[in-house]
Coordinates of C-alpha atoms and ligand atoms in Angstrom, one line a residue:
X1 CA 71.4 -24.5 -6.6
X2 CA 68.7 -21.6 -6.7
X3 CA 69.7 -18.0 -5.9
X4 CA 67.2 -16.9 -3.2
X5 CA 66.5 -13.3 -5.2
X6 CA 65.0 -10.6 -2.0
X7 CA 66.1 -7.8 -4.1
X8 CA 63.0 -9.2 -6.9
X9 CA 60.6 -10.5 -4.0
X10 CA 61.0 -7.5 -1.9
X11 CA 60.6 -5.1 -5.7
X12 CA 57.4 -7.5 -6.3
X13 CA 56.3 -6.5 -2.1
X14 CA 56.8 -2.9 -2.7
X15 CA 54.7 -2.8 -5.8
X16 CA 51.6 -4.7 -4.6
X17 CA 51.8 -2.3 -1.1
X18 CA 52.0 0.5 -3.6
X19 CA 48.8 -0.5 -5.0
X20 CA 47.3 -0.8 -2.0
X21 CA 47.9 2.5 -0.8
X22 CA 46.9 4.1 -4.3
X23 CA 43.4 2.0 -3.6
X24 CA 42.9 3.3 0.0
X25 CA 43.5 6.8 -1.1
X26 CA 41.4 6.5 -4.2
X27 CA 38.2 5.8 -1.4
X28 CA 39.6 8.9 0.3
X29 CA 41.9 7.5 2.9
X30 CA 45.1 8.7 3.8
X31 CA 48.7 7.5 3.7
X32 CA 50.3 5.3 6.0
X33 CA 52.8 7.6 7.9
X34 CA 56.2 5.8 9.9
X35 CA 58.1 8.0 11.5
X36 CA 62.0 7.2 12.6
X37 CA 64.3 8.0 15.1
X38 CA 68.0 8.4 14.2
X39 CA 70.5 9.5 16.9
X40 CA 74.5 10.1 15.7
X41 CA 75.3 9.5 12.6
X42 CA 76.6 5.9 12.7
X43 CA 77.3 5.0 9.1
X44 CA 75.2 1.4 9.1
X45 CA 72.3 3.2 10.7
X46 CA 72.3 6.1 8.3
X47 CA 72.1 3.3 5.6
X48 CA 69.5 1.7 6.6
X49 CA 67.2 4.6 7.6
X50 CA 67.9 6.5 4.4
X51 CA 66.7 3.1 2.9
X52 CA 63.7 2.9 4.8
X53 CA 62.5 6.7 4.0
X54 CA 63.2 5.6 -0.3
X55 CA 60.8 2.6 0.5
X56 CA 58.3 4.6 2.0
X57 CA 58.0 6.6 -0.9
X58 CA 58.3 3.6 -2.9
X59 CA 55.1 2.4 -1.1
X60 CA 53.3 5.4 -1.2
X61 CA 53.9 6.1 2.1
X62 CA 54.2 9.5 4.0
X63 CA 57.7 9.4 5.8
X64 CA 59.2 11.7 9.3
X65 CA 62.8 11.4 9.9
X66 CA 64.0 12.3 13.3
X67 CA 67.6 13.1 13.7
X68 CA 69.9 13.7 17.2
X69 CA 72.6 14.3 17.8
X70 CA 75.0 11.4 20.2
X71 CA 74.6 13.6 23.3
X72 CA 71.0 13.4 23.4
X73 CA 69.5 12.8 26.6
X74 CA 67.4 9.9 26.8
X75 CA 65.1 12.0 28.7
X76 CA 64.5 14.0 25.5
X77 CA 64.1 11.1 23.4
X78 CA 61.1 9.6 25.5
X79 CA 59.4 12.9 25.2
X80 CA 60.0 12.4 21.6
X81 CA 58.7 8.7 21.7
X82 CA 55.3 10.0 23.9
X83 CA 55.1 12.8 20.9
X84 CA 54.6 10.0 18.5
X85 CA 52.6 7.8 20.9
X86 CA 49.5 10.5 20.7
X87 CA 50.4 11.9 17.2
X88 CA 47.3 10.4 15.7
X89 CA 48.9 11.5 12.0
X90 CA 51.7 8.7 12.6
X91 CA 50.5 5.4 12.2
X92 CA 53.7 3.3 13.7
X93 CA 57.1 4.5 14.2
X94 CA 60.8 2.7 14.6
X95 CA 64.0 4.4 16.7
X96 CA 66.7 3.1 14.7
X97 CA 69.3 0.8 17.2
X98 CA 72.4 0.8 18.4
X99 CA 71.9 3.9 20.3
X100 CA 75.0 5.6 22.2
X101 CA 75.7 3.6 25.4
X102 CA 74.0 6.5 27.9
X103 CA 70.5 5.6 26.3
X104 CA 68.7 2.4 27.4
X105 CA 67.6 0.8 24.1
X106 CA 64.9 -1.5 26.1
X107 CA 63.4 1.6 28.5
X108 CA 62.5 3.3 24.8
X109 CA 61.6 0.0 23.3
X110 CA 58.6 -0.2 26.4
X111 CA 58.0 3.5 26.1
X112 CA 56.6 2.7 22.6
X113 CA 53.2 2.3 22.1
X114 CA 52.7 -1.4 21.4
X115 CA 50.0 -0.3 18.6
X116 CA 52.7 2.0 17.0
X117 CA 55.8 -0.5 17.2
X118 CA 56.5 -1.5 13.8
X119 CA 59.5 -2.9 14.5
X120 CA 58.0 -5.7 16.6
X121 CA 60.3 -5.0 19.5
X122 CA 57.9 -4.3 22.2
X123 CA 57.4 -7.1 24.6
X124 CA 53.7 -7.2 23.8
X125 CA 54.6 -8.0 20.4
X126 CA 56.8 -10.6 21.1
X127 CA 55.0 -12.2 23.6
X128 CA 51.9 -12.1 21.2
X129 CA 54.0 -13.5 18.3
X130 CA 55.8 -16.2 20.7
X131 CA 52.4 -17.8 21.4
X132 CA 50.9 -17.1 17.5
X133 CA 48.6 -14.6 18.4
X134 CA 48.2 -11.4 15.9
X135 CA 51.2 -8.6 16.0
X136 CA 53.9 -6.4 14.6
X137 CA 56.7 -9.4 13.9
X138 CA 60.4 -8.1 13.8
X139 CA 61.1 -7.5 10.4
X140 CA 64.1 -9.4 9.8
X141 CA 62.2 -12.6 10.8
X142 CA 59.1 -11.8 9.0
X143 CA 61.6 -11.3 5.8
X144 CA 62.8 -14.7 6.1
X145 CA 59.5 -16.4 6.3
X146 CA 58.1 -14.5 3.3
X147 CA 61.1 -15.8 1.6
X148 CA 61.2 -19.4 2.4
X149 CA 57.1 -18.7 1.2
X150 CA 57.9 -16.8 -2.2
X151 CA 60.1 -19.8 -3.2
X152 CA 58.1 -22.5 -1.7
X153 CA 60.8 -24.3 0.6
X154 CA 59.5 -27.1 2.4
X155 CA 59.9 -26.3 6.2
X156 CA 57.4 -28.9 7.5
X157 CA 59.2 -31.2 9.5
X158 CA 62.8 -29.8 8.9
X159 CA 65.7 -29.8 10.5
X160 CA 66.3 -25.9 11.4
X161 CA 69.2 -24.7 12.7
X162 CA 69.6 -21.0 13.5
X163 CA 73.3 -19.4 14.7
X164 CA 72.9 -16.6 17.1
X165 CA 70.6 -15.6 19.9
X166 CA 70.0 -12.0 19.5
X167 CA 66.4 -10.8 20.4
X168 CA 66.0 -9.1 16.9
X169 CA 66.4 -12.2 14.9
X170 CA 68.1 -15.8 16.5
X171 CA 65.1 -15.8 18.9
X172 CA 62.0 -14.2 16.7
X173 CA 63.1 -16.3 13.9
X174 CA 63.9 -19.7 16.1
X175 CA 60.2 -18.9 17.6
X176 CA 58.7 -18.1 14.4
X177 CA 59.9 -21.4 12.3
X178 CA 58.7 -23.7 15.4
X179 CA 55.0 -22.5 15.4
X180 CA 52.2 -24.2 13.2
X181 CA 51.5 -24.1 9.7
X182 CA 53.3 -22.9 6.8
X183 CA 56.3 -21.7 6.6
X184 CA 56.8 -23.6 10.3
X185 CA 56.5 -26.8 11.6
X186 CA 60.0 -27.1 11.5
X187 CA 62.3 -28.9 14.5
X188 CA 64.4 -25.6 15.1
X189 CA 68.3 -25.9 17.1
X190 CA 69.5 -22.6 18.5
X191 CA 73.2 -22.1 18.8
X192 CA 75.7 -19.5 20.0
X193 CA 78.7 -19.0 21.5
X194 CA 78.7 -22.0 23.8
X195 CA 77.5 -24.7 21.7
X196 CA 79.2 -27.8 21.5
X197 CA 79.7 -29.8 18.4
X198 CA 78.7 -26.9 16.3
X199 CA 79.3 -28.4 12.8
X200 CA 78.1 -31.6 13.7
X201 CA 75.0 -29.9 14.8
X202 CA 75.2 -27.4 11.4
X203 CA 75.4 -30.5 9.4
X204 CA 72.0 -31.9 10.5
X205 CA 70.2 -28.7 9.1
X206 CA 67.7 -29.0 5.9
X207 CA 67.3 -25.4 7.3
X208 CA 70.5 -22.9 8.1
X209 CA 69.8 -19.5 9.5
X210 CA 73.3 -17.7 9.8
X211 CA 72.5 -14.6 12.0
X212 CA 76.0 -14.2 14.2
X213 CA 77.5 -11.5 13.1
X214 CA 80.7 -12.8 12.0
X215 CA 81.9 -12.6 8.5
X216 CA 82.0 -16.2 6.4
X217 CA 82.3 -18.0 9.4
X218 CA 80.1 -20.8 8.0
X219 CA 82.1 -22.9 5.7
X220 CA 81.4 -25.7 3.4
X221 CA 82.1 -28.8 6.1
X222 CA 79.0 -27.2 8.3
X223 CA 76.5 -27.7 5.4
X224 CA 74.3 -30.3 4.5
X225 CA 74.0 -31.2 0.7
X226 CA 70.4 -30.2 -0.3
X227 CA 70.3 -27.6 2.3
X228 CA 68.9 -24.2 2.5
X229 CA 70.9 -21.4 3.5
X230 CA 69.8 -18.1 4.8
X231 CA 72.6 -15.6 5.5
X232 CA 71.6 -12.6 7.6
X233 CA 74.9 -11.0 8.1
X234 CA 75.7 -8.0 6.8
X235 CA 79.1 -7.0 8.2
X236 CA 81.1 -4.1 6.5
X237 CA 84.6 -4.8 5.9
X238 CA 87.3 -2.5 4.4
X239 CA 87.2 -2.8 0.5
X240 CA 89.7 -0.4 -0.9
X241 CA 88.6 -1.3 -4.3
X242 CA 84.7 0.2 -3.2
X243 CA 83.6 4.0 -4.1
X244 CA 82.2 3.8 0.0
X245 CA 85.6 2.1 0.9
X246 CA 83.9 -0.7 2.5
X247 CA 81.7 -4.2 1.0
X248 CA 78.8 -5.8 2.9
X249 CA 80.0 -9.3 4.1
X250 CA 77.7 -12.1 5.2
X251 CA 78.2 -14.7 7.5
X252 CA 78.3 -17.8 4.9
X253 CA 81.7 -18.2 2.8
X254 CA 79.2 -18.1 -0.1
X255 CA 81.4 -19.2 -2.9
X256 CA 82.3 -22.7 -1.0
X257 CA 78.6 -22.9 0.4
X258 CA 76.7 -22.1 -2.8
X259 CA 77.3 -25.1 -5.2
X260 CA 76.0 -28.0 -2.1
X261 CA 72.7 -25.6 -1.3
X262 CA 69.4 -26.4 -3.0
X263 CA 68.7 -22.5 -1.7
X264 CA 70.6 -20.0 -0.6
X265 CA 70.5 -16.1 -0.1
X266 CA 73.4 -13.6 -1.5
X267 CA 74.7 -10.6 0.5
X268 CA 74.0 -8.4 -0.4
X269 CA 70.6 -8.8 -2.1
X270 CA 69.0 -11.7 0.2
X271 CA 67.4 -11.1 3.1
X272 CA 68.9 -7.2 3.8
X273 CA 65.6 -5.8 1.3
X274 CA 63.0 -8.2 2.8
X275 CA 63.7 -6.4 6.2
X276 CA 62.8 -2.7 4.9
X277 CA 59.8 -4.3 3.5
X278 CA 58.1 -6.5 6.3
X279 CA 58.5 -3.1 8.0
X280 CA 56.3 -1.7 5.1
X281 CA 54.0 -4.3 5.6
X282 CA 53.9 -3.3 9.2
X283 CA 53.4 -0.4 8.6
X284 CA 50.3 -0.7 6.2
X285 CA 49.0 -3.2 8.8
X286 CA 49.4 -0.3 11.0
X287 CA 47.6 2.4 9.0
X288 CA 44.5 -0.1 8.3
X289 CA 44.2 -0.8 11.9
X290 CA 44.4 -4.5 10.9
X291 CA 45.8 -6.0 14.2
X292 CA 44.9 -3.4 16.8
X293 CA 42.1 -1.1 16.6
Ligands
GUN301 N1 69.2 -2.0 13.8 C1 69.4 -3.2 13.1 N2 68.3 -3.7 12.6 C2 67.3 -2.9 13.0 C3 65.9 -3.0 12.9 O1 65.3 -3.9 12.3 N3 65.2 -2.0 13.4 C4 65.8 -1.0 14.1 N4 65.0 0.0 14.6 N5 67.1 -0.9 14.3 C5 67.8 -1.9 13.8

């Protein structure tokens, strides 16, 4: 069994993006700028954008954080969103989800400017990426393809199955593993709630793509000996024993899992740090003008 390292690959990412940027500002360019929007102060979200604004300065990148407060109108965030939009000093920007129930997360998603959506959520961008043309992918998937690269895990061919539907990974990811080339080519199952059979089904994966949301709900009968496992959860759950009171959980009982995997990613550590930097990457796409001028 191989430890799936993101925390290294995603260290190794930062640093060659780093360079990058030093290079484009040594020929008198300027720094890729992403901008975020944070409403409330949800604990998860706060995480992960404090995260996001370290990496940018990890990258060399110029950040903008954006904070409201939970009774923000939604009005007042899509003048915010149009601000950005025509800012030509920010090269893409993200607004951090789940929003308070009052907003429509998919009315601000479209009021994004497709160019400046380095989250990949816009439906231009995952139209584009559903039928392989050039675009922002959503950075969770993108993660898990530059991992299954970095370690050189034979997809062509495989058996992939992916748990969970959501729109930011089940169905990027799902989409992403069935198109040509490498990492791809695989024959890709989606399941959720309703599927039948679901260990039988689990059992057939070279590939496993845990992305459900619920803690170590994939247990050792579901796996395949030789698979590879990718665990996307990252669920907090009350750790008394923890400075924050809380651990990260994934969706894989990893200790049961681990010794029949040929790969498999830890939680934390696995594919949590390849998210923050395909958005990087994005983000430097974004700056050079790489995919739209
Ligand atoms: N919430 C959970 N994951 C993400 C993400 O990748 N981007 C944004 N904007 N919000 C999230």
């Amino acid at each position: 069994m191989e430890l799936i390292d993101g925390k290294k690959v995603s260290a190794d990412i930062k640093r060659e993006i780093a360079a990058e940027v030093e290079k484009i500002v040594a020929a008198g360019g300027r720094r890729p700028h992403l901008a975020a929007i944070l409403v409330g102060h949800d604990g998860g979200s706060e995480t992960y954008v404090a995260n996001k604004v370290k990496s940018c300065a990890e990258c060399g990148f110029v950040s903008s954080l954006l904070r409201f407060e939970d009774d923000v109108t939604e009005a007042r965030l899509l003048e915010e969103i149009h601000k950005l939009n025509e800012n030509p000093e920010v090269d893409g920007f993200i607004v951090q989800l789940p929003l308070p129930k009052h907003i429509s997360e998919q009315r601000l998603i479209e009021a994004i400017d497709y160019r400046k959506d380095v989250d990949g959520f816009h439906p231009i961008n995952v139209g584009r990426m559903s039928i392989g043309l050039p675009c922002f992918r959503s950075a969770t998937p993108a993660g898990i393809m530059m991992l299954l690269e970095r370690y050189g895990i034979s997809t062509s061919g495989a058996n992939c199955v992916v748990l969970g539907r959501s729109n930011i990974v089940g169905k990027p990811v799902a989409s992403l593993l069935m198109q040509k080339g490498y990492p791809g080519n695989c024959t890709v199952t989606v399941c959720h709630r309703d599927t039948r059979n679901l260990k039988e089904v689990c059992r057939n994966a070279d590939i496993l793509i845990a992305a459900m949301g619920r803690p170590e709900s994939v247990t050792a009968d579901m796996v395949k000996d030789g698979a590879t496992v990718i665990d996307v959860g990252t669920t907090r759950v009350p750790d008394a024993s923890r400075k924050s009171g809380f651990r990260l959980c994934g969706d894989v009982k990893f200790d049961e899992v681990a010794p029949k995997c040929a790969y498999i990613t830890p939680v934390p550590g696995g594919v949590g740090p390849m998210t923050i930097v395909s958005l990087m990457q994005n983000t430097l796409l974004a700056a050079k003008r790489e995919i739209y001028s």
